[in-house]
Amino acid sequence: MKITENYWYKRFPQGSFGGEVFFDEPMARHTTLGVGGLADLLAVPAEIISVQGVLIASADDNLPLTVLGGGSNVVIRDRGISGITVSLMKLNRLEAISGGSDSEPAKLFVEAGVSLAKLLRFCAEKGFSGLEELSGIPGSVGGAIRMNAGAFGAEIKDVVESVVVMNRKGRISRIPQSEIPFRYRSCGLDDELLILGANILLEKSEPVKVLNQMTDYHHEKQQRQPLSDKSAGCVFKNPEGEGDSSAWKLIDAAGLRGASEGGIRVSTQHANFFINDGSGTATQFITLMERIKEEVELKTGVVLEPEVRVIGRKS
């Protein structure tokens, strides 16, 4: 069923939901790629109890539930999203539980909606080291943990002590790092578990040293990747067991750098990024992605696996 204002305000009478609610919301406004149709309902809870209420309502009423963080690494189809879409970007608490020392790591609690950029600025100010390699990666902490974001040989799993999650019945639990099946570009947790936040452990260092390292990594990434353009980040995962044949090299070797479909094109700076010139659509992105996958397999024998999530109505 289509979610309407009548349904929502019967479920959540005035004042019972803390946060913002949008009906028929254009999702292009909420993704780094800048494409996507209308969401029946977009809920942006500002507190855990309101997240809990939305999850319980979606389970009780058997409604589709879609969870978004910062909107990177996701393509929302042009026909939009059915049911309830939840953005966690207002869950943005970030605090140092312990300041760290020469012998003990610093411990931070970070809610899922905190942007990686905000977290890295905090670390630079406080002199907390361990996340410098992630400089320049867009999106939120929740999304970074969900996909085990990484760069320059480091991954976010390297600093995670535990993750706080909520199931569809609203039950909250804490999962230690040792019980999370992290792997390349995935945390391995069930999609039914919503990530609320995490405890992370970092080394104490000098603020200027941390900032300089972040700046160096960010500069190097700027040289390699189109950070200022509209994109969803890396489109394909690097194939496992293919030696040095990363996804961008395979796409480039297949002669597809600069290939386009409507307003979406393969970046000439980094062939594993698809750029939206402002007129692109999700359909064009998906068509180009399928074309690239087919041609790379035909020319190299390697089957590329998408890194971006494609969500929303198919028809």
mmCIF file of C-alpha atoms in Angstrom, residues 17-156:
data_model
loop_
_atom_site.group_PDB
_atom_site.id
_atom_site.type_symbol
_atom_site.label_atom_id
_atom_site.label_comp_id
_atom_site.label_asym_id
_atom_site.label_seq_id
_atom_site.Cartn_x
_atom_site.Cartn_y
_atom_site.Cartn_z
ATOM 1 C CA PHE A 17 7.528 11.223 16.554
ATOM 2 C CA GLY A 18 10.692 13.219 17.104
ATOM 3 C CA GLY A 19 12.136 14.305 13.790
ATOM 4 C CA GLU A 20 10.988 15.262 10.301
ATOM 5 C CA VAL A 21 8.606 13.536 7.894
ATOM 6 C CA PHE A 22 8.298 14.104 4.139
ATOM 7 C CA PHE A 23 5.681 12.657 1.782
ATOM 8 C CA ASP A 24 6.403 12.001 -1.918
ATOM 9 C CA GLU A 25 9.956 13.199 -1.329
ATOM 10 C CA PRO A 26 12.306 13.480 -4.365
ATOM 11 C CA MET A 27 15.190 11.193 -3.425
ATOM 12 C CA ALA A 28 17.594 12.864 -5.833
ATOM 13 C CA ARG A 29 17.984 15.421 -3.038
ATOM 14 C CA HIS A 30 19.330 12.772 -0.690
ATOM 15 C CA THR A 31 22.005 10.980 -2.723
ATOM 16 C CA THR A 32 25.485 12.007 -3.841
ATOM 17 C CA LEU A 33 24.668 10.848 -7.390
ATOM 18 C CA GLY A 34 21.647 13.166 -7.550
ATOM 19 C CA VAL A 35 19.135 10.766 -9.116
ATOM 20 C CA GLY A 36 16.057 8.939 -7.859
ATOM 21 C CA GLY A 37 12.275 9.117 -7.867
ATOM 22 C CA LEU A 38 9.842 9.872 -5.068
ATOM 23 C CA ALA A 39 9.791 8.071 -1.732
ATOM 24 C CA ASP A 40 6.254 7.438 -0.460
ATOM 25 C CA LEU A 41 7.432 8.595 2.939
ATOM 26 C CA LEU A 42 10.819 9.729 4.198
ATOM 27 C CA ALA A 43 11.199 9.743 7.976
ATOM 28 C CA VAL A 44 14.218 11.469 9.537
ATOM 29 C CA PRO A 45 14.153 10.543 13.245
ATOM 30 C CA ALA A 46 16.145 12.692 15.635
ATOM 31 C CA GLU A 47 16.241 10.175 18.485
ATOM 32 C CA ILE A 48 16.552 6.446 19.011
ATOM 33 C CA ILE A 49 13.030 6.017 20.368
ATOM 34 C CA SER A 50 11.599 7.454 17.153
ATOM 35 C CA VAL A 51 13.738 5.060 15.074
ATOM 36 C CA GLN A 52 12.310 2.284 17.211
ATOM 37 C CA GLY A 53 8.753 3.452 16.566
ATOM 38 C CA VAL A 54 9.256 3.486 12.794
ATOM 39 C CA LEU A 55 10.793 0.011 12.723
ATOM 40 C CA ILE A 56 8.018 -1.454 14.851
ATOM 41 C CA ALA A 57 5.347 0.200 12.679
ATOM 42 C CA SER A 58 6.901 -1.115 9.469
ATOM 43 C CA ALA A 59 7.073 -4.636 10.917
ATOM 44 C CA ASP A 60 3.567 -4.591 12.407
ATOM 45 C CA ASP A 61 1.987 -3.282 9.206
ATOM 46 C CA ASN A 62 4.194 -5.378 6.887
ATOM 47 C CA LEU A 63 5.523 -2.317 5.081
ATOM 48 C CA PRO A 64 8.739 -2.201 3.032
ATOM 49 C CA LEU A 65 11.517 -0.452 4.944
ATOM 50 C CA THR A 66 14.549 1.219 3.347
ATOM 51 C CA VAL A 67 17.366 2.699 5.422
ATOM 52 C CA LEU A 68 19.636 5.474 4.122
ATOM 53 C CA GLY A 69 22.691 7.145 5.543
ATOM 54 C CA GLY A 70 24.591 9.851 3.720
ATOM 55 C CA GLY A 71 23.328 8.771 0.295
ATOM 56 C CA SER A 72 26.629 7.635 -1.187
ATOM 57 C CA ASN A 73 27.158 4.215 -2.793
ATOM 58 C CA VAL A 74 23.454 4.016 -3.604
ATOM 59 C CA VAL A 75 21.358 4.435 -6.750
ATOM 60 C CA ILE A 76 17.632 4.974 -6.251
ATOM 61 C CA ARG A 77 15.526 3.940 -9.216
ATOM 62 C CA ASP A 78 13.516 6.578 -11.085
ATOM 63 C CA ARG A 79 10.221 5.073 -9.905
ATOM 64 C CA GLY A 80 11.128 5.860 -6.317
ATOM 65 C CA ILE A 81 10.750 3.859 -3.105
ATOM 66 C CA SER A 82 7.661 2.139 -1.710
ATOM 67 C CA GLY A 83 6.833 1.998 1.978
ATOM 68 C CA ILE A 84 8.879 3.807 4.611
ATOM 69 C CA THR A 85 12.333 5.216 3.945
ATOM 70 C CA VAL A 86 14.370 6.127 7.013
ATOM 71 C CA SER A 87 17.296 8.540 6.981
ATOM 72 C CA LEU A 88 19.549 8.343 10.028
ATOM 73 C CA MET A 89 21.369 11.628 9.362
ATOM 74 C CA LYS A 90 19.945 13.287 12.488
ATOM 75 C CA LEU A 91 21.522 10.604 14.674
ATOM 76 C CA ASN A 92 24.762 12.556 14.906
ATOM 77 C CA ARG A 93 26.089 12.188 18.457
ATOM 78 C CA LEU A 94 29.874 11.984 18.612
ATOM 79 C CA GLU A 95 31.788 11.868 21.866
ATOM 80 C CA ALA A 96 35.088 10.705 23.286
ATOM 81 C CA ILE A 97 34.440 8.208 26.080
ATOM 82 C CA SER A 98 38.114 8.149 26.996
ATOM 83 C CA GLY A 99 40.862 10.454 25.795
ATOM 84 C CA GLY A 100 43.549 7.845 25.296
ATOM 85 C CA SER A 101 47.159 7.755 26.447
ATOM 86 C CA ASP A 102 50.489 6.252 25.430
ATOM 87 C CA SER A 103 49.331 2.866 26.736
ATOM 88 C CA GLU A 104 45.558 2.980 26.215
ATOM 89 C CA PRO A 105 43.635 3.748 22.993
ATOM 90 C CA ALA A 106 41.084 6.523 22.820
ATOM 91 C CA LYS A 107 37.496 5.280 22.751
ATOM 92 C CA LEU A 108 34.775 7.125 20.838
ATOM 93 C CA PHE A 109 31.051 6.545 20.512
ATOM 94 C CA VAL A 110 29.751 7.604 17.108
ATOM 95 C CA GLU A 111 26.106 7.495 16.000
ATOM 96 C CA ALA A 112 25.269 6.212 12.538
ATOM 97 C CA GLY A 113 24.339 9.589 11.055
ATOM 98 C CA VAL A 114 27.667 11.268 11.787
ATOM 99 C CA SER A 115 29.374 12.027 8.480
ATOM 100 C CA LEU A 116 32.834 10.605 7.958
ATOM 101 C CA ALA A 117 34.006 14.159 7.290
ATOM 102 C CA LYS A 118 32.742 15.303 10.716
ATOM 103 C CA LEU A 119 34.337 12.303 12.429
ATOM 104 C CA LEU A 120 37.689 12.962 10.756
ATOM 105 C CA ARG A 121 37.597 16.669 11.687
ATOM 106 C CA PHE A 122 36.960 15.650 15.299
ATOM 107 C CA CYS A 123 39.886 13.230 15.210
ATOM 108 C CA ALA A 124 42.185 15.863 13.752
ATOM 109 C CA GLU A 125 41.208 18.366 16.446
ATOM 110 C CA LYS A 126 41.707 15.849 19.278
ATOM 111 C CA GLY A 127 44.762 14.093 17.860
ATOM 112 C CA PHE A 128 43.127 10.667 17.412
ATOM 113 C CA SER A 129 44.846 8.477 14.825
ATOM 114 C CA GLY A 130 43.560 5.463 12.890
ATOM 115 C CA LEU A 131 41.138 6.859 10.331
ATOM 116 C CA GLU A 132 43.429 9.055 8.241
ATOM 117 C CA GLU A 133 43.221 6.789 5.164
ATOM 118 C CA LEU A 134 39.449 7.322 4.972
ATOM 119 C CA SER A 135 39.850 11.030 4.290
ATOM 120 C CA GLY A 136 37.752 12.078 1.293
ATOM 121 C CA ILE A 137 35.259 9.192 1.507
ATOM 122 C CA PRO A 138 31.693 10.595 1.532
ATOM 123 C CA GLY A 139 28.733 9.297 3.478
ATOM 124 C CA SER A 140 27.979 8.465 7.093
ATOM 125 C CA VAL A 141 29.529 6.256 9.751
ATOM 126 C CA GLY A 142 26.591 3.829 9.590
ATOM 127 C CA GLY A 143 27.014 3.400 5.849
ATOM 128 C CA ALA A 144 30.787 3.130 6.179
ATOM 129 C CA ILE A 145 30.406 0.282 8.667
ATOM 130 C CA ARG A 146 27.704 -1.422 6.597
ATOM 131 C CA MET A 147 30.018 -1.515 3.553
ATOM 132 C CA ASN A 148 33.288 -1.734 5.504
ATOM 133 C CA ALA A 149 34.591 1.375 3.771
ATOM 134 C CA GLY A 150 38.297 1.501 3.123
ATOM 135 C CA ALA A 151 41.151 3.093 1.225
ATOM 136 C CA PHE A 152 44.922 2.812 0.960
ATOM 137 C CA GLY A 153 44.871 -0.644 2.552
ATOM 138 C CA ALA A 154 42.898 0.393 5.654
ATOM 139 C CA GLU A 155 39.255 -0.428 6.451
ATOM 140 C CA ILE A 156 36.885 0.913 9.077
#
